[in-house]
Tab-separated table of C-alpha atoms and ligand atoms in Angstrom:
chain	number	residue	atom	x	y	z
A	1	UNK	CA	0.000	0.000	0.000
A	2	UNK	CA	1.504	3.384	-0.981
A	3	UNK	CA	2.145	6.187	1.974
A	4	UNK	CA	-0.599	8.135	-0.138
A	5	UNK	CA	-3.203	5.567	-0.116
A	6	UNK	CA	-6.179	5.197	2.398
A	7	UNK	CA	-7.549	1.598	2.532
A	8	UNK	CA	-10.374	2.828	0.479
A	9	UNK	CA	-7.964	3.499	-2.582
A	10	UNK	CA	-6.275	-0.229	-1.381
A	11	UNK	CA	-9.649	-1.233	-1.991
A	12	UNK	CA	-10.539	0.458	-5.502
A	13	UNK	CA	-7.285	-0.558	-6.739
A	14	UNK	CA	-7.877	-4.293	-5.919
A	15	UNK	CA	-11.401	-4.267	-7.008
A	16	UNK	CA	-9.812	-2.657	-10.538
A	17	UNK	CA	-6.910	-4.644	-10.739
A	18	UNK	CA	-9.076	-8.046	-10.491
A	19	UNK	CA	-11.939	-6.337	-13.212
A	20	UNK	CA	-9.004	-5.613	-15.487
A	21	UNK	CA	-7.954	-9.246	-15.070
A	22	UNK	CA	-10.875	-10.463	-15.810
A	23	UNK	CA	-12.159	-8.398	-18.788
A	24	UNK	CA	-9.233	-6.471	-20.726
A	25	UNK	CA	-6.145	-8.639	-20.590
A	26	UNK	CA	-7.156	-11.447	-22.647
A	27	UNK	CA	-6.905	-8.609	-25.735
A	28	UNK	CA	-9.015	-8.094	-28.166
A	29	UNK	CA	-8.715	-9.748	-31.990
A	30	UNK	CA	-8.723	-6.834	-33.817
A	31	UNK	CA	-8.657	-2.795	-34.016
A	32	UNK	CA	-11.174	-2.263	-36.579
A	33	UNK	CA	-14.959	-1.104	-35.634
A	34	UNK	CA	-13.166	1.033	-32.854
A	35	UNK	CA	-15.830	3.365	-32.297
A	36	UNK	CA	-18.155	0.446	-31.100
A	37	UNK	CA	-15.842	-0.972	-29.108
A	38	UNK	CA	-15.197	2.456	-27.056
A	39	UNK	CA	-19.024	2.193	-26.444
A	40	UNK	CA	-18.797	-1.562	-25.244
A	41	UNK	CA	-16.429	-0.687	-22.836
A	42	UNK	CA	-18.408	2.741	-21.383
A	43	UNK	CA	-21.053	0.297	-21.082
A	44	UNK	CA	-18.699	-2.356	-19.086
A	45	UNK	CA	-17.346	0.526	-17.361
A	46	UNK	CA	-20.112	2.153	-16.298
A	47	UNK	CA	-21.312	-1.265	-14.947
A	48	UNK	CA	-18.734	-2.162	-13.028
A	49	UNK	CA	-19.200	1.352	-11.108
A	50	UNK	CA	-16.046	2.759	-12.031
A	51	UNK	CA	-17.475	6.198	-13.733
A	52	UNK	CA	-18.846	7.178	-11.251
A	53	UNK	CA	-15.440	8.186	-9.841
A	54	UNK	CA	-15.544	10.890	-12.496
A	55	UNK	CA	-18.305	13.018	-10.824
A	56	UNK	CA	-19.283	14.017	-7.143
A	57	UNK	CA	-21.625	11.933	-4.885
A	58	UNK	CA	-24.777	14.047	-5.287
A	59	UNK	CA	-24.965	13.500	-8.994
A	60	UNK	CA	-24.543	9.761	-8.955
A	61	UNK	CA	-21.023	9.870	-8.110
A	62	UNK	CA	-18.350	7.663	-5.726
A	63	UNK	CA	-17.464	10.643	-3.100
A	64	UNK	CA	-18.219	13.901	-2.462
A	65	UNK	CA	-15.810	14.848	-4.247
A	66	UNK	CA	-14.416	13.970	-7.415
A	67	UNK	CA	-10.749	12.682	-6.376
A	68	UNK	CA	-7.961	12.517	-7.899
A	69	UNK	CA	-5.990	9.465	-6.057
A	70	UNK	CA	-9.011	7.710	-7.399
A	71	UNK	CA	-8.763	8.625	-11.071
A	72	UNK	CA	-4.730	7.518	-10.750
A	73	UNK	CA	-5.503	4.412	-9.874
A	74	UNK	CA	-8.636	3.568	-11.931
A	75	UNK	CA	-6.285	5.164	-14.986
A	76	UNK	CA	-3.131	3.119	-13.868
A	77	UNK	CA	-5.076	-0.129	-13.386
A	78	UNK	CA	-6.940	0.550	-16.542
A	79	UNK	CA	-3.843	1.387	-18.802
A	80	UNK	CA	-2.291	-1.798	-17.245
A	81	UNK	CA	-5.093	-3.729	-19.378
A	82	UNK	CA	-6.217	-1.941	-22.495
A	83	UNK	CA	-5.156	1.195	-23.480
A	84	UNK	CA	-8.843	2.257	-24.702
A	85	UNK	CA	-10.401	1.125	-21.448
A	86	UNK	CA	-8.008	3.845	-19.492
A	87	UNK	CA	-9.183	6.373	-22.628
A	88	UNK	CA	-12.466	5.676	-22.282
A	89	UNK	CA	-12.849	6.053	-18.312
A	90	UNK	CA	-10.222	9.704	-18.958
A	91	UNK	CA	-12.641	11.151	-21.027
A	92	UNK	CA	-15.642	11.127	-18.958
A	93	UNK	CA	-13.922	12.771	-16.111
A	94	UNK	CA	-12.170	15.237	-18.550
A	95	UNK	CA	-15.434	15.988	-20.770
A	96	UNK	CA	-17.794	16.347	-17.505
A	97	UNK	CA	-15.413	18.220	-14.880
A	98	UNK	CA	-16.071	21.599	-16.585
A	99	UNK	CA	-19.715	20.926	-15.350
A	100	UNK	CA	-18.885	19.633	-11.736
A	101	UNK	CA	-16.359	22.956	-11.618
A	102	UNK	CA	-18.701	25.341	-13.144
A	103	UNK	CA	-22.164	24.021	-14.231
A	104	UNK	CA	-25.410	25.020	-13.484
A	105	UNK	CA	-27.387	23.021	-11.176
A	106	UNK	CA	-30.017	22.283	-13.858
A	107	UNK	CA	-26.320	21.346	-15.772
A	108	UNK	CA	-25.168	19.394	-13.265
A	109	UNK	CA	-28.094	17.124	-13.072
A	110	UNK	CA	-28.670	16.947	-16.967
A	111	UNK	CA	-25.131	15.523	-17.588
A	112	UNK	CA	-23.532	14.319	-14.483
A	113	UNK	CA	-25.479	11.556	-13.650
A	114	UNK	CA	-25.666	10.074	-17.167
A	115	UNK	CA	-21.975	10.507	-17.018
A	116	UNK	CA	-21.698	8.410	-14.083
A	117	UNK	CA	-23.968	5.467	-15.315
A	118	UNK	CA	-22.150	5.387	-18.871
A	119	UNK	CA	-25.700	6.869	-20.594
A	120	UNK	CA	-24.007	9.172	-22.066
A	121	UNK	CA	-20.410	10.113	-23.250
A	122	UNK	CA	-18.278	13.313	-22.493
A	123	UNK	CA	-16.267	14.694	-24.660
A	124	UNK	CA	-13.937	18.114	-24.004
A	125	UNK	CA	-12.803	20.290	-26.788
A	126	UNK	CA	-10.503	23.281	-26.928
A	127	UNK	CA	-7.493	22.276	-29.342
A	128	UNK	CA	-7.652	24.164	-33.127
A	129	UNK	CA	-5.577	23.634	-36.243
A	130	UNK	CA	-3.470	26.843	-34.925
A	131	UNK	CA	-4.447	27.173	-31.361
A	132	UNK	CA	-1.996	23.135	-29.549
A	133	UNK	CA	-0.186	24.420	-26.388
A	134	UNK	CA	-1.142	27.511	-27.423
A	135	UNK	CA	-5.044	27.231	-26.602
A	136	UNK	CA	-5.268	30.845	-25.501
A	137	UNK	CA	-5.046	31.810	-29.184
A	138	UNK	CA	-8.103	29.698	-30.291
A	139	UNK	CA	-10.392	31.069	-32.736
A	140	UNK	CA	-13.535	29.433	-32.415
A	141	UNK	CA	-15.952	32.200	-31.635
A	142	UNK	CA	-19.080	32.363	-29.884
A	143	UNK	CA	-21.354	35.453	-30.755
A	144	UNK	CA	-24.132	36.149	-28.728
A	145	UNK	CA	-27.566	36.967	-30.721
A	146	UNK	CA	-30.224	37.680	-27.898
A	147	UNK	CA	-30.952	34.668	-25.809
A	148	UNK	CA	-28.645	32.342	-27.674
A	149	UNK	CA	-25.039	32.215	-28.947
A	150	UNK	CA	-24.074	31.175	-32.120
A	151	UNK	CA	-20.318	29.075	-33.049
A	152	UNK	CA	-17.960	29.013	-35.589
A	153	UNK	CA	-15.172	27.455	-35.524
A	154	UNK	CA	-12.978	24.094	-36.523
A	155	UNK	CA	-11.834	21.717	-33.379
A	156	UNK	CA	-9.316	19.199	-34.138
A	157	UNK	CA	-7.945	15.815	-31.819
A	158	UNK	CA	-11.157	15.985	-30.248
A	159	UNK	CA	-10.835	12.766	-28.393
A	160	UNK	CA	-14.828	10.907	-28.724
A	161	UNK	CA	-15.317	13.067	-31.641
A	162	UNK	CA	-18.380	10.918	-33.742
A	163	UNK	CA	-19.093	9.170	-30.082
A	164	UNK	CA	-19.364	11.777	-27.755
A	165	UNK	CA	-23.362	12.224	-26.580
A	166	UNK	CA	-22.032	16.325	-25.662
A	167	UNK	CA	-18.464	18.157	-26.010
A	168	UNK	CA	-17.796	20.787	-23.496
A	169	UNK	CA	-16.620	22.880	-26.293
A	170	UNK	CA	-14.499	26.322	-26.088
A	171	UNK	CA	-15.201	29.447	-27.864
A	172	UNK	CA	-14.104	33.433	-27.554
A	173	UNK	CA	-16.780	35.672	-26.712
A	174	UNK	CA	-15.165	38.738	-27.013
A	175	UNK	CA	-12.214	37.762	-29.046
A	176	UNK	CA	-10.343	41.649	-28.256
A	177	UNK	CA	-9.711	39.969	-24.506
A	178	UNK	CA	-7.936	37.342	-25.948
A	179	UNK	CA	-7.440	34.933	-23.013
A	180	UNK	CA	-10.004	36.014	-21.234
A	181	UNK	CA	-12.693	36.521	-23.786
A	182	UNK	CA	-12.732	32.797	-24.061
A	183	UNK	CA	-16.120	30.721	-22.700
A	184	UNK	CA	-17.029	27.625	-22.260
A	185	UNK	CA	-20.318	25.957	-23.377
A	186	UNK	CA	-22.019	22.316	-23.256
A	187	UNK	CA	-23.285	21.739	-27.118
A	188	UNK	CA	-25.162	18.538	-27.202
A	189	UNK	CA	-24.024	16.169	-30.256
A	190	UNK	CA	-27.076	16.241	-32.336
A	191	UNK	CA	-26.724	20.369	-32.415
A	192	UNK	CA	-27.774	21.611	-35.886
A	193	UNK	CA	-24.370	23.392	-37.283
A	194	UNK	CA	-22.311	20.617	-35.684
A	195	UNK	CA	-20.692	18.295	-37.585
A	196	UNK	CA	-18.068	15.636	-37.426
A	197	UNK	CA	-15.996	16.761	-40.637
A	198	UNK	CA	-12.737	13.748	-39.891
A	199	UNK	CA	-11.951	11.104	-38.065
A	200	UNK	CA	-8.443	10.731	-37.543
A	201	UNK	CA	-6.587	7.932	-37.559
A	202	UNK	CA	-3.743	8.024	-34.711
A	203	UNK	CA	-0.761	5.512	-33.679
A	204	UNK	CA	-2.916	4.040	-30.395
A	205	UNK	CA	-6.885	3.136	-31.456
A	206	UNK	CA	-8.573	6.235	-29.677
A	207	UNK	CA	-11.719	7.621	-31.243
A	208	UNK	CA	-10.651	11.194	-32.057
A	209	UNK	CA	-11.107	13.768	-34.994
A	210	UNK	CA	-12.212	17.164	-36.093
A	211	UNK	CA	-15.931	19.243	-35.128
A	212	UNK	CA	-16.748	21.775	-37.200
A	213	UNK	CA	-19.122	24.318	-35.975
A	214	UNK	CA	-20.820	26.115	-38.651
A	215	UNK	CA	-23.658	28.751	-37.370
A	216	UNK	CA	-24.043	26.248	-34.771
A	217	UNK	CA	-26.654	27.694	-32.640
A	218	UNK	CA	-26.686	27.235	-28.553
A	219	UNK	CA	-29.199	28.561	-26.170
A	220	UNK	CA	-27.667	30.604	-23.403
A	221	UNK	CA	-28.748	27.723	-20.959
A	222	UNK	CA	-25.668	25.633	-22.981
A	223	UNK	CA	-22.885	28.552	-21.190
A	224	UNK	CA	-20.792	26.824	-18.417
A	225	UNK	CA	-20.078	29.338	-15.790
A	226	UNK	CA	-19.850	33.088	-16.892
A	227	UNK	CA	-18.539	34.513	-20.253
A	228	UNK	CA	-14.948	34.773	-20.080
A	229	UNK	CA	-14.287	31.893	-17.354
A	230	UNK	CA	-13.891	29.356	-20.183
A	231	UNK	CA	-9.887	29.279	-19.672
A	232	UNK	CA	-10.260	29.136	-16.234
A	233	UNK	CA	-12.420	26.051	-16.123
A	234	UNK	CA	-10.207	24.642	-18.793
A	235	UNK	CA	-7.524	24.764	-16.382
A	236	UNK	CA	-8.192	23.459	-13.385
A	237	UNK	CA	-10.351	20.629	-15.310
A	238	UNK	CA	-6.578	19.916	-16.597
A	239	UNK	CA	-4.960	20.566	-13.088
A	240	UNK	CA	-7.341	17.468	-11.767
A	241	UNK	CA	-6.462	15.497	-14.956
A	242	UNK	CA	-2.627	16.025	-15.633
A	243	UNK	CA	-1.361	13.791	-12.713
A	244	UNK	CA	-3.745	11.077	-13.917
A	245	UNK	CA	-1.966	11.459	-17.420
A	246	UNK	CA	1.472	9.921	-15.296
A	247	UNK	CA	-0.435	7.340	-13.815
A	248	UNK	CA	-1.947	5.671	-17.596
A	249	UNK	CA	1.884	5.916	-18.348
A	250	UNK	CA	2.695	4.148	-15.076
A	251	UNK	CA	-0.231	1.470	-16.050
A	252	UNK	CA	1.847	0.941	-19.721
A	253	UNK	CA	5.214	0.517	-18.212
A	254	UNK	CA	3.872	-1.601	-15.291
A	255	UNK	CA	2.286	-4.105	-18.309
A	256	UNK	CA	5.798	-3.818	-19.879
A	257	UNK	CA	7.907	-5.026	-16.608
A	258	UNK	CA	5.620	-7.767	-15.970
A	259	UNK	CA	6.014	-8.985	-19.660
A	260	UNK	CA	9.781	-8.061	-19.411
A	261	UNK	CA	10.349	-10.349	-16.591
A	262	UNK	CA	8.262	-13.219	-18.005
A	263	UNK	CA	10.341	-12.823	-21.697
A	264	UNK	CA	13.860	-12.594	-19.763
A	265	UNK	CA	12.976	-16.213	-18.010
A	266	UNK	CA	11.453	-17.774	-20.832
A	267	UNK	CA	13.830	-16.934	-23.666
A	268	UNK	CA	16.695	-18.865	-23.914
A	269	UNK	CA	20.066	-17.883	-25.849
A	270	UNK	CA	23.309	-19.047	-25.372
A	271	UNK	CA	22.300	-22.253	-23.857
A	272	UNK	CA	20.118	-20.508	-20.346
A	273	UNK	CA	17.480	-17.977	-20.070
A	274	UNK	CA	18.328	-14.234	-21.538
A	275	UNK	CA	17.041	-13.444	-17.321
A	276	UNK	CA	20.567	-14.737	-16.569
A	277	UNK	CA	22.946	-11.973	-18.607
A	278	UNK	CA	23.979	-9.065	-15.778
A	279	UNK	CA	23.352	-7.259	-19.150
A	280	UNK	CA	19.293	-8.003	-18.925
A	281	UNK	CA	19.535	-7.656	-15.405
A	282	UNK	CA	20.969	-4.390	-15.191
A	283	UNK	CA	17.921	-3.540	-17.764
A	284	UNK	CA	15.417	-4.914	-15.448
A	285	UNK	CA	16.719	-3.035	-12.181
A	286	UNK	CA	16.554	0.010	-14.387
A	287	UNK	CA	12.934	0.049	-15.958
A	288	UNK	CA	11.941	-1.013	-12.291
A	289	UNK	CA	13.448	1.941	-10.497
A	290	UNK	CA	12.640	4.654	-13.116
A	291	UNK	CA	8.702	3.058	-12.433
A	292	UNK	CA	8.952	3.606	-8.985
A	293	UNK	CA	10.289	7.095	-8.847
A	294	UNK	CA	7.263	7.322	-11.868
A	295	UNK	CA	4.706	5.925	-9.253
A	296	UNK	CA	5.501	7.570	-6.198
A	297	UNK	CA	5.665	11.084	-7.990
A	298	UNK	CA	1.586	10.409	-9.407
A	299	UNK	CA	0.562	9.312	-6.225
A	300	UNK	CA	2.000	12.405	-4.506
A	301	UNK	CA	0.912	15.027	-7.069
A	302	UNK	CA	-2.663	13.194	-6.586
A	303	UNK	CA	-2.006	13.210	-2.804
A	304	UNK	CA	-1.417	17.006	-3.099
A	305	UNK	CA	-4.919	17.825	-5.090
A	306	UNK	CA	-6.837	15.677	-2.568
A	307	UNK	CA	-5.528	16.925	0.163
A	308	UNK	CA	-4.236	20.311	0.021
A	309	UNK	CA	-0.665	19.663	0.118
A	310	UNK	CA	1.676	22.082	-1.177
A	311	UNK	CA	2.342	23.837	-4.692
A	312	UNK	CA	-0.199	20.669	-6.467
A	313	UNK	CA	0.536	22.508	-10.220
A	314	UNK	CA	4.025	22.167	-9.848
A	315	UNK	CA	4.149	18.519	-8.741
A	316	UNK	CA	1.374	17.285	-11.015
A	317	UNK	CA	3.510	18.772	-13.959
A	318	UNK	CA	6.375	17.247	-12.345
A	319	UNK	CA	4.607	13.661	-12.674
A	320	UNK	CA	2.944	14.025	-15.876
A	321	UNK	CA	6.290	15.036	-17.181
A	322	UNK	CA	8.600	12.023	-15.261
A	323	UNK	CA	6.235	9.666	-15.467
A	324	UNK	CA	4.992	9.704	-19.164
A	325	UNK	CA	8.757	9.955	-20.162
A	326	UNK	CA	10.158	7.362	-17.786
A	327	UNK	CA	7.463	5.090	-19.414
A	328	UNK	CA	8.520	5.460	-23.336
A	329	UNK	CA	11.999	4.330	-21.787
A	330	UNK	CA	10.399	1.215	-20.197
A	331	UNK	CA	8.393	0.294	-22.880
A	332	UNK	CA	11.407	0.440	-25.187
A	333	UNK	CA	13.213	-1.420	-23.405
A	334	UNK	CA	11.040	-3.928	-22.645
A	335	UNK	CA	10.648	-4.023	-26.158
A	336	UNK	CA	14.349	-4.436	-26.488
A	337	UNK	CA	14.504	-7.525	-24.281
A	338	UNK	CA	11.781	-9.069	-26.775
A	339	UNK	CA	13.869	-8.971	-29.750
A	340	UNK	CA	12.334	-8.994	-32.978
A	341	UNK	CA	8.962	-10.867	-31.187
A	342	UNK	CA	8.492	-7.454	-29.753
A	343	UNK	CA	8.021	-5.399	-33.248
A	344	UNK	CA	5.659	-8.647	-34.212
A	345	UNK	CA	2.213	-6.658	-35.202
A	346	UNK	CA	-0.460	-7.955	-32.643
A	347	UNK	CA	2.493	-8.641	-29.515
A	348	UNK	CA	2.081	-7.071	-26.753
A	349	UNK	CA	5.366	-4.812	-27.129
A	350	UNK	CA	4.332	-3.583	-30.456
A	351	UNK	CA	0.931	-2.043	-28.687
A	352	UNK	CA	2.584	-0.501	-25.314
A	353	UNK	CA	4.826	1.051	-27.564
A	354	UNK	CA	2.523	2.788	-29.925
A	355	UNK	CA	0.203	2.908	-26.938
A	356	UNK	CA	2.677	4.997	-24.699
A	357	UNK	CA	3.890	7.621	-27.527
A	358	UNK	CA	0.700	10.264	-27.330
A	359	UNK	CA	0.620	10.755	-23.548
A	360	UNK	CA	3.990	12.703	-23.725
A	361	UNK	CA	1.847	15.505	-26.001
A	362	UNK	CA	-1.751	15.391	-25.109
A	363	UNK	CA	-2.907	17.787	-21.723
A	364	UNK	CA	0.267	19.571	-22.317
A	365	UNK	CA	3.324	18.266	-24.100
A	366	UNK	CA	6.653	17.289	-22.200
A	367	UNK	CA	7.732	20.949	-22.744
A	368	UNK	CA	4.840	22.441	-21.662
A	369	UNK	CA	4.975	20.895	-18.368
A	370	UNK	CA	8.801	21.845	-17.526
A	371	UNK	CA	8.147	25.610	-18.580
A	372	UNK	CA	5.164	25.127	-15.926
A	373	UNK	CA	7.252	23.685	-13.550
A	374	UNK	CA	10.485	26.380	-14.164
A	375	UNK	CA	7.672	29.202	-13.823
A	376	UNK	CA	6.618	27.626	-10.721
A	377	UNK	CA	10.297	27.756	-9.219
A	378	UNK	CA	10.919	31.304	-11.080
A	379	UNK	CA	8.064	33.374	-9.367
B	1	LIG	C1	-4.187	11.217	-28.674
B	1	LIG	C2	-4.542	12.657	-28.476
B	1	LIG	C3	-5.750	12.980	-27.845
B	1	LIG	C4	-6.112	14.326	-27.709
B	1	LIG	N1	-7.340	14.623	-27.155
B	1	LIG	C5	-7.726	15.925	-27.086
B	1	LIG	C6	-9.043	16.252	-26.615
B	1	LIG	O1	-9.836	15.376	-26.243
B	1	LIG	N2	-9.426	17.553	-26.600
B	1	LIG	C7	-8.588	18.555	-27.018
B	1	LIG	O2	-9.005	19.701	-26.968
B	1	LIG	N3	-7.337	18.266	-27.461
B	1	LIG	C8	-6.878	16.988	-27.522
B	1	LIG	N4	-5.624	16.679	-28.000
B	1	LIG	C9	-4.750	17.752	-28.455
B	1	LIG	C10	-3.524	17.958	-27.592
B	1	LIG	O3	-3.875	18.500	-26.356
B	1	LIG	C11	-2.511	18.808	-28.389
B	1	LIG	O4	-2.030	17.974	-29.425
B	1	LIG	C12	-1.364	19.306	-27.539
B	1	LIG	O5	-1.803	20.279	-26.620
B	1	LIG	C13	-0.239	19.910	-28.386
B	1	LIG	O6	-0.735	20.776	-29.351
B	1	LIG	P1	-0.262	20.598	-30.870
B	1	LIG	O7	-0.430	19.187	-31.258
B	1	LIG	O8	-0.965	21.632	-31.688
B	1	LIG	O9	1.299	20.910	-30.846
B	1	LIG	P2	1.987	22.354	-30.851
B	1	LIG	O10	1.448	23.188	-29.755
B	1	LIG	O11	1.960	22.896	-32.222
B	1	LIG	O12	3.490	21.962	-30.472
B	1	LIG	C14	4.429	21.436	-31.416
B	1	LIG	C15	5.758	21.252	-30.673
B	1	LIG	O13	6.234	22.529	-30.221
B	1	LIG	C16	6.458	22.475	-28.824
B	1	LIG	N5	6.168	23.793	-28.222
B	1	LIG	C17	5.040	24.535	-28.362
B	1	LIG	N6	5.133	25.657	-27.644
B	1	LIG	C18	6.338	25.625	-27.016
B	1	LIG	C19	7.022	26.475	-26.115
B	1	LIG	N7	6.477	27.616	-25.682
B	1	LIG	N8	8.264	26.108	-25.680
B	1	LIG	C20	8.833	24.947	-26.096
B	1	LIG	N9	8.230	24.096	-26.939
B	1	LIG	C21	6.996	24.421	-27.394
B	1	LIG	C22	5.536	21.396	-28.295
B	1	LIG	O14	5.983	20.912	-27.038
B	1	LIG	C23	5.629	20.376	-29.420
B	1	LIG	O15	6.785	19.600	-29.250
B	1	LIG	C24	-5.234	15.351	-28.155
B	1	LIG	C25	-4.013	15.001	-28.762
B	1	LIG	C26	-3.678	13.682	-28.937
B	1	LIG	C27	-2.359	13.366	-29.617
């Protein structure tokens, strides 16, 4: 049991660890029809009870609060398994925190518990074709005409784009305050003026693509929080999700030790089992201490948000950024100790390692997160 962990999260993380077992780790024949199988496993998911650790209590959630020891572990667990099932479960805490943070309560009740059950599917959406780390230059705009607002705009890597039942979707108001012209609103899927224009086709299956938003008309009940809070919620939806980000990276490179270990005793070269070369070894010590220091950093940084320990921004960047590059380096070599099996199309090595790549960009790249962390120790 980590120092971070109550026995509740013991708890979660052996009921998880045993559902995982059970229902992602025999794999899955093939990627095709990817879209349907993201909905199969919101369905599982939302079965088993685990979404509902994406929203508070008193909208069908798990606790009173949404935490974020909770989403580490479900994520890690999760990741461990199937890298969609760990997408999946992400998406509905990233797509419906705006609303916990900032909805309405007539919001809150509309989404959150549909959320929770897996009746419907969250989606979040703020990157742009020229608005990536830089989201404070998006160009989406949201003009208000009376009692309703009307969007234009193009949204690309829109994770659950073509799935989603609603995106949380962001859009400048008053685009001569720049940052803080920018608002957030719910726009329900089936939104006249909203369209699905790509889906794109990325390294790891994850249902993702580009919304267009052509005189896509919203009533002013679909505004989350107040006109020009949109980067704010933004924000601290990503400050509860970054730390999370370490912890799917922590569930890949966890998979790739175990499957490390097994290789390194079953293979056998030069007459005894690769497991026996100092050279493996010395591999094996390393991908195991560099997932440690990876662990112990996400569980902290979630620690921190729970529980009001200190400077939480700085060490949730600090784990996101460790942990999501301290996995690539496990998976590869993991890889490595598979040989040629391990770029075999289907083996387990050739998914962790297309699996792992995207979590070093997405929620803020690798160098996003150290100029958060240098501005941190700077100020
Ligand atoms: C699998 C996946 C899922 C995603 N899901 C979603 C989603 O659901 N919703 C959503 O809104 N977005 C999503 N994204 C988008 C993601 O958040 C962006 O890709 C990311 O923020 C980077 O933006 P970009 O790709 O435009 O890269 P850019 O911002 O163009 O960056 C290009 C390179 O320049 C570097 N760079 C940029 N600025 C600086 C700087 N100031 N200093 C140093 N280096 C810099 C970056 O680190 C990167 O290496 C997803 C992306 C992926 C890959």
């Amino acid at each position: 049991m980590l120092p971070f962990f109550s026995q509740d999260h013991s708890a979660l993380q052996a009921q998880v660890r045993l559902w995982a077992k059970n229902n992602l780790f025999a794999g899955h024949e093939s990627e095709d029809d990817l879209d349907q199988r993201a909905r199969d496993l919101i369905k599982q998911l939302g079965i088993a009870g685990f979404l509902k650790h994406a929203v508070p209590r008193q909208f069908g959630g798990a606790r009173k609060q949404v935490a974020a020891r909770d989403l580490c572990i479900l994520r890690e667990e999760l990741a461990r398994g199937d890298a969609l099932a760990d997408t999946m479960f992400a998406l509905q805490a990233l797509g419906s925190f705006p609303i916990t943070l900032a909805g309405s309560a007539a919001q809150k009740q509309n989404y959150l518990p549909r959320v929770a059950s897996g009746a419907a599917i969250a989606a979040f959406a703020i990157t742009e074709p020229l608005a990536g780390s830089d989201v404070a230059s998006l160009q989406t705009t949201a003009v208000r005409q009376d009692e309703q607002f009307v969007l234009n705009g193009t949204k690309r890597f829109i994770s659950n784009a073509g799935i989603a039942d609603f995106y949380v979707v962001f859009a400048s108001t008053a685009p001569e305050k720049k940052a803080k012209g920018v608002s957030a609103f719910i726009v329900d899927a089936n939104t006249p003026g909203l369209a699905v224009t790509e889906k794109t086709k990325v390294l790891s299956p994850h249902p993702i693509g580009v919304l267009e938003f052509t005189d896509c008309v919203v009533s002013q009940s679909a505004l989350l929080g107040a006109e020009g809070e949109g980067l704010k919620i933004a924000f601290e939806t990503l400050d509860l999700l970054r730390c999370s980000v370490g912890a799917a990276a922590v569930g890949f490179a966890q998979r790739a030790l175990e499957e490390a270990i097994q290789y390194s005793k079953a293979r056998r070269q030069f007459g005894r089992a690769i497991g026996e070369f100092q050279g493996i070894q010395f591999k094996l010590a390393e991908m195991a201490t560099e997932l440690e220091a990876a662990r112990l950093l996400v569980y902290q940084a979630a620690w921190a948000y729970d529980c009001g320990g200190e400077e939480p921004k700085q060490k949730s960047s600090m784990a996101k950024l460790y942990a999501t590059e301290a996995a690539q380096r496990v998976v590869d070599q993991s890889l490595q100790i598979h040989g040629g099996t391990g770029v075999v199309v289907g083996n387990i090595m050739e998914r962790l390692y297309r699996d792992v790549r995207a979590l070093r960009i997405y929620e803020g790249t690798s160098e996003i997160q150290k100029l958060v962390i240098a501005r941190e120790l700077l100020k």
